[in-house]
mmCIF file of C-alpha atoms and ligand atoms in Angstrom:
data_model
loop_
_atom_site.group_PDB
_atom_site.id
_atom_site.type_symbol
_atom_site.label_atom_id
_atom_site.label_comp_id
_atom_site.label_asym_id
_atom_site.label_seq_id
_atom_site.Cartn_x
_atom_site.Cartn_y
_atom_site.Cartn_z
ATOM 1 C CA MET A 81 -6.798 -30.478 20.720
ATOM 2 C CA LYS A 82 -6.805 -33.208 20.302
ATOM 3 C CA MET A 83 -10.185 -34.682 21.198
ATOM 4 C CA HIS A 84 -10.004 -38.568 22.573
ATOM 5 C CA ASN A 85 -12.474 -39.853 20.413
ATOM 6 C CA PHE A 86 -14.176 -43.068 21.945
ATOM 7 C CA ASN A 87 -17.231 -42.374 18.859
ATOM 8 C CA SER A 88 -19.719 -45.745 18.304
ATOM 9 C CA GLY A 89 -19.726 -44.866 14.484
ATOM 10 C CA PRO A 90 -18.986 -43.113 12.800
ATOM 11 C CA SER A 91 -15.804 -42.956 14.490
ATOM 12 C CA ILE A 92 -11.984 -42.617 15.390
ATOM 13 C CA LEU A 93 -9.566 -43.202 12.482
ATOM 14 C CA PRO A 94 -5.777 -43.875 12.403
ATOM 15 C CA ASP A 95 -4.627 -40.173 11.673
ATOM 16 C CA GLU A 96 -2.368 -40.782 8.811
ATOM 17 C CA VAL A 97 -5.356 -42.670 6.536
ATOM 18 C CA MET A 98 -7.123 -39.145 7.894
ATOM 19 C CA GLU A 99 -3.687 -37.208 6.212
ATOM 20 C CA GLN A 100 -4.030 -39.631 2.947
ATOM 21 C CA ALA A 101 -7.581 -39.184 2.493
ATOM 22 C CA ALA A 102 -7.606 -35.732 2.288
ATOM 23 C CA ALA A 103 -4.376 -35.251 -0.130
ATOM 24 C CA ALA A 104 -6.102 -37.270 -2.593
ATOM 25 C CA ILE A 105 -9.472 -35.246 -2.304
ATOM 26 C CA HIS A 106 -6.645 -32.678 -3.704
ATOM 27 C CA ASP A 107 -4.774 -34.599 -5.771
ATOM 28 C CA PHE A 108 -4.329 -38.304 -6.427
ATOM 29 C CA ASN A 109 -1.379 -40.097 -6.399
ATOM 30 C CA GLY A 110 -0.498 -37.348 -9.120
ATOM 31 C CA ILE A 111 -2.321 -37.711 -11.868
ATOM 32 C CA GLY A 112 -3.610 -33.648 -11.296
ATOM 33 C CA LEU A 113 -7.080 -34.783 -10.531
ATOM 34 C CA SER A 114 -8.790 -35.606 -6.760
ATOM 35 C CA ILE A 115 -10.768 -38.938 -6.065
ATOM 36 C CA LEU A 116 -13.790 -37.230 -6.104
ATOM 37 C CA GLU A 117 -12.930 -36.184 -9.482
ATOM 38 C CA ILE A 118 -12.195 -39.849 -11.442
ATOM 39 C CA GLY A 119 -14.236 -41.814 -13.098
ATOM 40 C CA HIS A 120 -14.856 -45.488 -11.235
ATOM 41 C CA ARG A 121 -14.444 -47.117 -14.221
ATOM 42 C CA THR A 122 -10.790 -46.452 -14.950
ATOM 43 C CA SER A 123 -7.453 -48.030 -14.167
ATOM 44 C CA TRP A 124 -6.635 -45.236 -11.456
ATOM 45 C CA PHE A 125 -10.109 -46.053 -9.204
ATOM 46 C CA GLY A 126 -9.492 -50.491 -10.903
ATOM 47 C CA ASP A 127 -6.180 -50.588 -8.927
ATOM 48 C CA VAL A 128 -7.911 -48.694 -5.424
ATOM 49 C CA MET A 129 -10.919 -52.054 -6.805
ATOM 50 C CA THR A 130 -8.596 -54.385 -6.270
ATOM 51 C CA GLU A 131 -6.124 -54.165 -3.915
ATOM 52 C CA ALA A 132 -8.964 -53.552 -1.231
ATOM 53 C CA ARG A 133 -10.160 -56.728 -1.861
ATOM 54 C CA SER A 134 -7.287 -58.757 -2.393
ATOM 55 C CA LEU A 135 -6.025 -56.869 0.716
ATOM 56 C CA VAL A 136 -9.578 -57.410 2.977
ATOM 57 C CA LYS A 137 -8.724 -61.635 2.279
ATOM 58 C CA GLU A 138 -4.573 -61.425 3.286
ATOM 59 C CA LEU A 139 -6.192 -59.753 6.147
ATOM 60 C CA MET A 140 -8.765 -62.498 7.286
ATOM 61 C CA ASN A 141 -6.522 -65.405 5.451
ATOM 62 C CA ILE A 142 -9.140 -66.541 3.220
ATOM 63 C CA GLY A 143 -8.817 -67.952 -0.234
ATOM 64 C CA ASN A 144 -10.093 -68.339 -2.991
ATOM 65 C CA GLU A 145 -13.662 -69.311 -2.220
ATOM 66 C CA HIS A 146 -14.736 -66.017 -1.288
ATOM 67 C CA GLU A 147 -15.675 -63.925 -2.927
ATOM 68 C CA VAL A 148 -15.364 -59.005 -1.679
ATOM 69 C CA LEU A 149 -17.505 -56.906 -2.581
ATOM 70 C CA PHE A 150 -17.673 -53.172 -1.516
ATOM 71 C CA LEU A 151 -21.798 -52.785 -1.937
ATOM 72 C CA HIS A 152 -23.888 -49.605 -0.362
ATOM 73 C CA GLY A 153 -26.674 -49.302 2.013
ATOM 74 C CA GLY A 154 -24.844 -49.428 5.037
ATOM 75 C CA ALA A 155 -25.314 -53.680 7.416
ATOM 76 C CA SER A 156 -29.367 -51.911 7.206
ATOM 77 C CA THR A 157 -29.142 -53.003 3.597
ATOM 78 C CA GLN A 158 -28.004 -56.492 4.612
ATOM 79 C CA PHE A 159 -30.657 -57.422 7.245
ATOM 80 C CA MET A 160 -32.504 -57.558 3.749
ATOM 81 C CA GLN A 161 -29.554 -58.497 1.161
ATOM 82 C CA VAL A 162 -28.472 -61.321 2.972
ATOM 83 C CA PRO A 163 -31.513 -63.491 3.611
ATOM 84 C CA MET A 164 -32.859 -62.084 -0.245
ATOM 85 C CA ASN A 165 -29.427 -63.965 -1.778
ATOM 86 C CA LEU A 166 -29.522 -67.487 0.378
ATOM 87 C CA LEU A 167 -33.126 -68.152 2.477
ATOM 88 C CA ASP A 168 -36.031 -69.164 -0.432
ATOM 89 C CA SER A 169 -39.502 -68.899 0.874
ATOM 90 C CA ASN A 170 -39.605 -72.558 1.800
ATOM 91 C CA GLU A 171 -36.196 -72.913 3.594
ATOM 92 C CA THR A 172 -35.100 -72.277 7.969
ATOM 93 C CA ALA A 173 -32.506 -69.716 8.896
ATOM 94 C CA ALA A 174 -31.506 -69.058 12.379
ATOM 95 C CA TYR A 175 -31.616 -66.150 14.408
ATOM 96 C CA VAL A 176 -28.996 -65.538 17.625
ATOM 97 C CA ASP A 177 -31.252 -62.214 18.948
ATOM 98 C CA ASN A 178 -28.458 -61.140 20.787
ATOM 99 C CA GLY A 179 -29.083 -56.862 20.796
ATOM 100 C CA ILE A 180 -31.233 -54.482 18.705
ATOM 101 C CA TRP A 181 -29.249 -55.250 15.054
ATOM 102 C CA GLY A 182 -30.003 -58.791 15.741
ATOM 103 C CA THR A 183 -33.053 -58.152 16.638
ATOM 104 C CA LYS A 184 -33.550 -56.505 13.119
ATOM 105 C CA ALA A 185 -31.974 -58.384 11.011
ATOM 106 C CA VAL A 186 -34.775 -60.856 12.042
ATOM 107 C CA LYS A 187 -37.759 -58.701 11.672
ATOM 108 C CA GLU A 188 -36.107 -57.848 8.022
ATOM 109 C CA ALA A 189 -34.719 -62.060 7.467
ATOM 110 C CA LYS A 190 -38.521 -62.863 7.707
ATOM 111 C CA LEU A 191 -39.587 -60.774 4.756
ATOM 112 C CA PHE A 192 -38.467 -63.614 3.063
ATOM 113 C CA GLY A 193 -38.888 -67.136 4.627
ATOM 114 C CA ASN A 194 -39.046 -69.180 8.306
ATOM 115 C CA ALA A 195 -36.364 -66.711 9.753
ATOM 116 C CA ILE A 196 -36.615 -68.277 13.364
ATOM 117 C CA VAL A 197 -34.215 -66.935 16.806
ATOM 118 C CA VAL A 198 -32.772 -69.993 17.812
ATOM 119 C CA SER A 199 -31.407 -67.792 20.912
ATOM 120 C CA SER A 200 -32.327 -64.455 22.979
ATOM 121 C CA THR A 201 -31.282 -62.912 25.271
ATOM 122 C CA LYS A 202 -33.835 -60.093 25.528
ATOM 123 C CA ASP A 203 -34.665 -61.408 28.925
ATOM 124 C CA ARG A 204 -32.018 -60.019 31.037
ATOM 125 C CA ASN A 205 -31.801 -56.938 28.443
ATOM 126 C CA HIS A 206 -29.560 -58.500 26.443
ATOM 127 C CA SER A 207 -26.094 -58.497 28.257
ATOM 128 C CA TYR A 208 -25.267 -61.747 27.877
ATOM 129 C CA ILE A 209 -24.575 -64.100 25.025
ATOM 130 C CA ALA A 210 -26.843 -67.455 25.826
ATOM 131 C CA LYS A 211 -23.765 -70.163 24.278
ATOM 132 C CA ASP A 212 -26.204 -73.116 24.269
ATOM 133 C CA PHE A 213 -28.625 -73.195 21.988
ATOM 134 C CA SER A 214 -30.214 -75.649 19.169
ATOM 135 C CA ILE A 215 -29.923 -75.028 15.455
ATOM 136 C CA PRO A 216 -32.569 -76.662 13.574
ATOM 137 C CA ALA A 217 -30.621 -79.314 11.330
ATOM 138 C CA ASP A 218 -32.115 -78.089 7.707
ATOM 139 C CA ALA A 219 -31.116 -74.812 8.726
ATOM 140 C CA LYS A 220 -29.818 -73.336 5.347
ATOM 141 C CA TYR A 221 -27.358 -70.572 7.737
ATOM 142 C CA LEU A 222 -26.838 -69.126 11.700
ATOM 143 C CA HIS A 223 -26.590 -65.545 11.489
ATOM 144 C CA PHE A 224 -25.522 -63.550 14.137
ATOM 145 C CA THR A 225 -23.584 -60.340 15.666
ATOM 146 C CA THR A 226 -19.813 -61.249 17.004
ATOM 147 C CA ASN A 227 -20.224 -57.906 18.667
ATOM 148 C CA ASN A 228 -23.547 -56.034 19.983
ATOM 149 C CA THR A 229 -21.989 -52.258 19.742
ATOM 150 C CA VAL A 230 -25.129 -50.654 21.895
ATOM 151 C CA GLU A 231 -25.875 -53.850 24.313
ATOM 152 C CA GLY A 232 -21.086 -54.230 24.905
ATOM 153 C CA THR A 233 -21.126 -57.925 24.632
ATOM 154 C CA GLU A 234 -18.885 -59.894 22.205
ATOM 155 C CA TRP A 235 -18.711 -63.428 21.470
ATOM 156 C CA HIS A 236 -15.032 -64.419 22.050
ATOM 157 C CA HIS A 237 -15.636 -67.344 20.616
ATOM 158 C CA ILE A 238 -17.115 -68.625 17.128
ATOM 159 C CA PRO A 239 -19.875 -70.657 18.172
ATOM 160 C CA GLU A 240 -19.244 -74.612 17.011
ATOM 161 C CA THR A 241 -21.703 -75.995 14.200
ATOM 162 C CA ASN A 242 -21.639 -78.219 11.376
ATOM 163 C CA VAL A 243 -24.656 -74.907 9.541
ATOM 164 C CA PRO A 244 -23.003 -72.498 7.259
ATOM 165 C CA LEU A 245 -22.005 -69.573 9.486
ATOM 166 C CA VAL A 246 -23.353 -65.023 8.377
ATOM 167 C CA ALA A 247 -22.280 -63.152 10.398
ATOM 168 C CA ASP A 248 -23.228 -58.954 11.580
ATOM 169 C CA MET A 249 -19.509 -57.746 11.883
ATOM 170 C CA SER A 250 -20.446 -54.160 11.393
ATOM 171 C CA SER A 251 -18.511 -53.170 14.663
ATOM 172 C CA ASP A 252 -15.397 -56.053 15.946
ATOM 173 C CA ILE A 253 -13.953 -55.954 11.597
ATOM 174 C CA PHE A 254 -10.297 -56.648 12.103
ATOM 175 C CA SER A 255 -10.348 -56.260 15.259
ATOM 176 C CA ARG A 256 -8.929 -59.727 16.270
ATOM 177 C CA PRO A 257 -7.595 -62.902 14.349
ATOM 178 C CA PHE A 258 -10.462 -66.083 13.847
ATOM 179 C CA ASP A 259 -10.970 -68.871 11.325
ATOM 180 C CA TYR A 260 -12.541 -66.667 8.756
ATOM 181 C CA SER A 261 -12.043 -69.756 6.864
ATOM 182 C CA LYS A 262 -15.332 -70.541 8.759
ATOM 183 C CA PHE A 263 -18.227 -68.001 6.872
ATOM 184 C CA ALA A 264 -19.838 -68.623 4.439
ATOM 185 C CA LEU A 265 -20.754 -64.700 5.058
ATOM 186 C CA ILE A 266 -19.097 -61.573 7.101
ATOM 187 C CA TYR A 267 -20.753 -58.278 6.010
ATOM 188 C CA ALA A 268 -19.806 -54.907 7.486
ATOM 189 C CA GLY A 269 -20.432 -51.205 7.595
ATOM 190 C CA ALA A 270 -17.613 -49.931 7.504
ATOM 191 C CA GLN A 271 -17.915 -47.089 9.576
ATOM 192 C CA LYS A 272 -17.167 -48.203 12.834
ATOM 193 C CA ASN A 273 -13.917 -49.978 12.244
ATOM 194 C CA MET A 274 -12.486 -49.638 8.910
ATOM 195 C CA GLY A 275 -13.362 -46.288 7.521
ATOM 196 C CA ALA A 276 -16.031 -43.332 6.097
ATOM 197 C CA ALA A 277 -19.352 -44.339 6.437
ATOM 198 C CA GLY A 278 -20.901 -45.041 3.253
ATOM 199 C CA VAL A 279 -19.370 -48.561 2.476
ATOM 200 C CA ASN A 280 -19.792 -52.004 3.599
ATOM 201 C CA ILE A 281 -17.824 -55.034 3.236
ATOM 202 C CA VAL A 282 -19.243 -58.163 2.299
ATOM 203 C CA VAL A 283 -17.372 -61.489 1.876
ATOM 204 C CA VAL A 284 -19.269 -64.119 0.441
ATOM 205 C CA ARG A 285 -17.796 -68.256 -0.407
ATOM 206 C CA LYS A 286 -19.469 -68.684 -3.422
ATOM 207 C CA ASP A 287 -21.139 -72.059 -3.335
ATOM 208 C CA ILE A 288 -23.983 -70.627 -0.599
ATOM 209 C CA LEU A 289 -25.439 -68.488 -3.739
ATOM 210 C CA GLY A 290 -28.031 -69.512 -6.209
ATOM 211 C CA ILE A 291 -31.598 -70.156 -5.346
ATOM 212 C CA LYS A 292 -35.200 -70.036 -7.083
ATOM 213 C CA ARG A 293 -35.900 -66.593 -5.598
ATOM 214 C CA ALA A 294 -35.743 -64.474 -8.577
ATOM 215 C CA ILE A 295 -33.471 -61.345 -6.875
ATOM 216 C CA PRO A 296 -33.520 -57.455 -8.278
ATOM 217 C CA ALA A 297 -29.804 -57.344 -10.165
ATOM 218 C CA ILE A 298 -28.440 -54.354 -8.170
ATOM 219 C CA MET A 299 -29.470 -57.145 -4.698
ATOM 220 C CA ASP A 300 -28.066 -59.622 -6.858
ATOM 221 C CA TYR A 301 -24.247 -60.703 -5.185
ATOM 222 C CA ARG A 302 -23.712 -62.793 -7.909
ATOM 223 C CA ASN A 303 -24.394 -59.575 -9.918
ATOM 224 C CA HIS A 304 -21.248 -57.794 -7.686
ATOM 225 C CA ILE A 305 -19.510 -61.067 -7.913
ATOM 226 C CA GLU A 306 -18.896 -60.764 -12.116
ATOM 227 C CA ALA A 307 -18.395 -56.726 -11.994
ATOM 228 C CA GLY A 308 -15.298 -57.117 -10.094
ATOM 229 C CA SER A 309 -17.732 -55.160 -7.572
ATOM 230 C CA LEU A 310 -17.890 -52.468 -9.986
ATOM 231 C CA LEU A 311 -21.436 -53.691 -10.964
ATOM 232 C CA ASN A 312 -22.806 -50.323 -11.034
ATOM 233 C CA THR A 313 -20.838 -46.329 -9.250
ATOM 234 C CA PRO A 314 -19.192 -47.652 -5.898
ATOM 235 C CA PRO A 315 -18.980 -45.201 -3.646
ATOM 236 C CA VAL A 316 -15.270 -44.232 -4.873
ATOM 237 C CA PHE A 317 -13.610 -42.158 -1.268
ATOM 238 C CA ALA A 318 -14.818 -45.032 1.293
ATOM 239 C CA VAL A 319 -13.440 -47.176 -0.536
ATOM 240 C CA TYR A 320 -10.389 -45.933 -0.913
ATOM 241 C CA VAL A 321 -10.515 -44.500 2.525
ATOM 242 C CA ALA A 322 -11.435 -48.928 3.549
ATOM 243 C CA LEU A 323 -7.829 -49.355 1.675
ATOM 244 C CA LEU A 324 -6.252 -46.494 2.831
ATOM 245 C CA THR A 325 -7.210 -48.385 6.684
ATOM 246 C CA MET A 326 -6.222 -51.974 5.569
ATOM 247 C CA ARG A 327 -2.510 -51.086 4.403
ATOM 248 C CA TRP A 328 -2.241 -49.287 8.305
ATOM 249 C CA ILE A 329 -3.798 -52.277 9.546
ATOM 250 C CA LYS A 330 -1.353 -54.769 7.414
ATOM 251 C CA LYS A 331 1.196 -52.106 8.176
ATOM 252 C CA GLU A 332 1.231 -51.948 11.339
ATOM 253 C CA GLY A 333 1.509 -55.668 12.129
ATOM 254 C CA GLY A 334 -2.672 -57.639 11.098
ATOM 255 C CA LEU A 335 -4.882 -58.656 12.834
ATOM 256 C CA VAL A 336 -2.804 -60.418 14.666
ATOM 257 C CA GLU A 337 -1.504 -56.837 15.906
ATOM 258 C CA MET A 338 -5.245 -55.317 16.101
ATOM 259 C CA GLY A 339 -6.016 -57.747 18.610
ATOM 260 C CA LYS A 340 -3.349 -57.419 20.622
ATOM 261 C CA ARG A 341 -3.312 -53.604 20.921
ATOM 262 C CA ALA A 342 -7.632 -54.549 21.490
ATOM 263 C CA LYS A 343 -7.229 -57.069 25.134
ATOM 264 C CA GLU A 344 -4.487 -54.432 26.394
ATOM 265 C CA ARG A 345 -7.360 -50.777 25.783
ATOM 266 C CA ALA A 346 -9.807 -53.746 27.186
ATOM 267 C CA ASP A 347 -7.768 -55.540 30.114
ATOM 268 C CA LEU A 348 -6.789 -51.351 31.192
ATOM 269 C CA PHE A 349 -10.095 -50.151 31.078
ATOM 270 C CA TYR A 350 -12.408 -52.957 32.371
ATOM 271 C CA ASN A 351 -10.161 -53.709 35.219
ATOM 272 C CA THR A 352 -10.114 -50.290 36.541
ATOM 273 C CA LEU A 353 -14.130 -50.556 36.010
ATOM 274 C CA ASN A 354 -13.762 -53.366 38.752
ATOM 275 C CA ALA A 355 -11.835 -51.702 41.013
ATOM 276 C CA LEU A 356 -14.196 -48.819 40.807
ATOM 277 C CA PRO A 357 -16.996 -48.190 43.501
ATOM 278 C CA ALA A 358 -18.472 -45.602 41.990
ATOM 279 C CA PHE A 359 -18.686 -47.025 37.735
ATOM 280 C CA ARG A 360 -21.003 -50.026 37.448
ATOM 281 C CA PRO A 361 -20.526 -52.498 34.990
ATOM 282 C CA LEU A 362 -24.054 -53.055 31.723
ATOM 283 C CA VAL A 363 -23.147 -56.597 31.394
ATOM 284 C CA VAL A 364 -20.731 -59.865 32.266
ATOM 285 C CA GLU A 365 -17.878 -60.777 32.944
ATOM 286 C CA GLU A 366 -17.352 -63.392 30.204
ATOM 287 C CA ASP A 367 -19.027 -61.882 27.470
ATOM 288 C CA ARG A 368 -17.953 -57.648 27.541
ATOM 289 C CA SER A 369 -16.994 -56.305 24.113
ATOM 290 C CA PHE A 370 -13.218 -55.729 23.263
ATOM 291 C CA MET A 371 -14.468 -53.022 21.509
ATOM 292 C CA ASN A 372 -17.211 -51.336 22.895
ATOM 293 C CA ALA A 373 -18.053 -51.371 26.804
ATOM 294 C CA THR A 374 -20.802 -50.150 28.782
ATOM 295 C CA PHE A 375 -20.798 -49.492 32.225
ATOM 296 C CA THR A 376 -22.989 -46.144 34.526
ATOM 297 C CA THR A 377 -22.614 -44.933 38.016
ATOM 298 C CA ALA A 378 -24.033 -46.656 40.646
ATOM 299 C CA LYS A 379 -25.860 -43.423 41.423
ATOM 300 C CA PRO A 380 -27.993 -42.642 38.281
ATOM 301 C CA GLU A 381 -27.594 -39.135 39.137
ATOM 302 C CA MET A 382 -24.296 -38.336 38.467
ATOM 303 C CA GLU A 383 -24.148 -39.922 34.889
ATOM 304 C CA ASP A 384 -24.463 -36.553 33.725
ATOM 305 C CA VAL A 385 -21.814 -35.360 36.135
ATOM 306 C CA PHE A 386 -19.573 -37.977 34.551
ATOM 307 C CA LEU A 387 -20.281 -36.536 31.032
ATOM 308 C CA GLY A 388 -19.672 -33.373 31.676
ATOM 309 C CA LEU A 389 -16.500 -33.678 33.405
ATOM 310 C CA CYS A 390 -15.440 -35.969 29.831
ATOM 311 C CA LYS A 391 -16.757 -33.127 27.790
ATOM 312 C CA GLN A 392 -14.099 -30.651 29.701
ATOM 313 C CA ASN A 393 -11.683 -33.526 29.668
ATOM 314 C CA GLY A 394 -11.772 -33.007 25.797
ATOM 315 C CA MET A 395 -13.677 -36.617 25.592
ATOM 316 C CA VAL A 396 -16.051 -37.274 23.137
ATOM 317 C CA GLY A 397 -18.667 -40.423 22.563
ATOM 318 C CA VAL A 398 -19.150 -40.997 26.117
ATOM 319 C CA LYS A 399 -23.130 -40.748 26.617
ATOM 320 C CA GLY A 400 -24.335 -44.474 26.210
ATOM 321 C CA HIS A 401 -27.261 -45.328 23.034
ATOM 322 C CA ARG A 402 -30.572 -43.684 23.254
ATOM 323 C CA SER A 403 -31.645 -47.321 23.267
ATOM 324 C CA VAL A 404 -30.137 -48.738 26.187
ATOM 325 C CA GLY A 405 -29.394 -45.716 28.612
ATOM 326 C CA GLY A 406 -25.562 -45.456 30.382
ATOM 327 C CA LEU A 407 -22.177 -44.966 29.014
ATOM 328 C CA ARG A 408 -20.655 -46.628 26.048
ATOM 329 C CA VAL A 409 -16.698 -45.866 25.555
ATOM 330 C CA SER A 410 -15.418 -47.600 21.545
ATOM 331 C CA MET A 411 -12.422 -48.784 21.576
ATOM 332 C CA TYR A 412 -11.445 -49.482 18.420
ATOM 333 C CA ASN A 413 -8.821 -49.895 16.396
ATOM 334 C CA ALA A 414 -7.520 -46.420 15.395
ATOM 335 C CA LEU A 415 -7.459 -45.946 19.673
ATOM 336 C CA PRO A 416 -4.678 -45.117 21.431
ATOM 337 C CA LEU A 417 -3.902 -46.455 24.622
ATOM 338 C CA SER A 418 -3.193 -43.383 25.823
ATOM 339 C CA SER A 419 -7.306 -42.309 25.389
ATOM 340 C CA VAL A 420 -8.293 -44.833 27.713
ATOM 341 C CA GLN A 421 -4.984 -44.246 30.013
ATOM 342 C CA ALA A 422 -6.889 -40.713 29.999
ATOM 343 C CA ILE A 423 -10.603 -41.503 30.809
ATOM 344 C CA THR A 424 -9.072 -44.460 33.245
ATOM 345 C CA ASP A 425 -8.093 -41.971 35.807
ATOM 346 C CA LEU A 426 -10.594 -39.565 34.989
ATOM 347 C CA MET A 427 -12.892 -42.612 36.062
ATOM 348 C CA LYS A 428 -10.943 -43.322 39.730
ATOM 349 C CA ASP A 429 -10.121 -39.109 39.865
ATOM 350 C CA PHE A 430 -14.572 -39.524 39.552
ATOM 351 C CA SER A 431 -14.630 -42.594 42.147
ATOM 352 C CA GLU A 432 -12.457 -41.285 45.538
ATOM 353 C CA LYS A 433 -14.103 -37.887 44.692
ATOM 354 C CA HIS A 434 -18.119 -39.026 44.549
ATOM 355 C CA ALA A 435 -18.439 -43.462 45.553
HETATM 356 C C1 LIG B 46 -24.011 -49.023 13.601
HETATM 357 C C2 LIG B 46 -24.313 -50.964 12.679
HETATM 358 C C3 LIG B 46 -25.413 -51.475 11.539
HETATM 359 C C4 LIG B 46 -26.777 -50.286 11.171
HETATM 360 O O1 LIG B 46 -24.743 -49.816 10.214
HETATM 361 P P1 LIG B 46 -25.725 -49.217 9.305
HETATM 362 O O2 LIG B 46 -24.112 -49.257 8.635
HETATM 363 O O3 LIG B 46 -25.940 -48.300 9.600
HETATM 364 O O4 LIG B 46 -26.867 -49.262 8.176
HETATM 365 C C5 LIG B 46 -25.686 -53.038 11.903
HETATM 366 N N1 LIG B 46 -24.529 -53.716 12.739
HETATM 367 C C6 LIG B 46 -24.240 -53.861 14.091
HETATM 368 C C7 LIG B 46 -23.211 -54.513 14.108
HETATM 369 C C8 LIG B 46 -23.839 -52.031 13.427
HETATM 370 O O5 LIG B 46 -22.608 -51.642 14.861
#
C-alpha cells in the first residue's frame, strides 16, 4: 500500500514524476544512456537545463530582468550566498525573523554586512507573523521567509515596501500565484515542493548585482548567469527531477491550480482541527500555513497515542520538528486531497474516543 506522505522535506512528489525519473535512470529519452551517465555539456543535458530555466520563468510569469539558476548547497548555502553577493560590508540589510530558518539567515548575513532584524516573532514562539514594522530607508534589501516550514506560519500577502524583496521560498515555491516580478531575489531548496534534494533554485533580478566585495568565482551569481547555470557540473539528476515536476505543475494548470488545491487541502485540515476538542493548533488562524500545519494534542500525553495510530494507518511524517515538538502535517503540491481526508477522518475518530 502506498503511504500517506506528510513528510516535511524531502517530501512527496507526483507519481508520474517518479516514474519518469526512474525510466530516465535506465534510458534517458531513448538515447541508450542513463541520465546519470551523460555529460553536463552535452546537448541532451543542455536541453534539460534550458527548459528548466525557462519553465521557472513561465510558471512565475517573470520576464528577462530576472535570471534563473540551479545551484548546489541547499537553501542553507543561500543564507550566505545572498549577502555575499548583495551586501557590502558598510551596507544595511533588513531581515524578518519569523522562525528558525529566518534566524539562521540573519546570522549568516551578519558575517557580510549590517544585517538588522526589523521584525521578530520570537516573543510568542513564532506562532504568528507581525505585519507592521519599519524598514530603514537605506536598506539594501528586505529578507523574509514566505513559509515557515517548522513553525507552520505563512505570509499570505507580499509585504508592502519599496525596498528590494529577497525571499526564502523553500517550502512554498510554486504553491500559489503571486506577483513574482516584485522580488529582487527568490531562492528555494528543491526538496520540499519541487523535486529531489541536491539543488537550489535561485531567481535573481540582474540589476541588483554588482558590489565592491571580491567574491569567490563559484559563489558569484554573475558567473553562473554568464555560464547559463553550467559554470561547473550542476546536480544533473536533481535538475532533471525539478524539470519533470515543473512540467507536471504546468500540465495540471499552473500556479493558479496549485493555489486552489492548496486552499482545498488547508480548508479541510484546519476546519477539522478547529472543530475537534482533542487537538490544538499552534499558530494564529490568519497566518496558518497552507503547506505545513502545526498542532498538538490537547493532552500532551496523548501525542504518542495519536502518532501510533498514524503509523498503523500508513501515515508518515506527522511528528513535529525536533525544535518545536508537537505534530505537523505537510501538504505540498503533490499531496492528494484524499490523504488529507484520511488524516482528518483519523483525527475525528481519535477525538471522539479521547476528548
Ligand atoms: C528546509 C528549509 C531550509 C534549509 O534547506 P537545506 O536545503 O536543508 O539547506 C531553509 N529554509 C526553509 C524555509 C526550509 O524549509
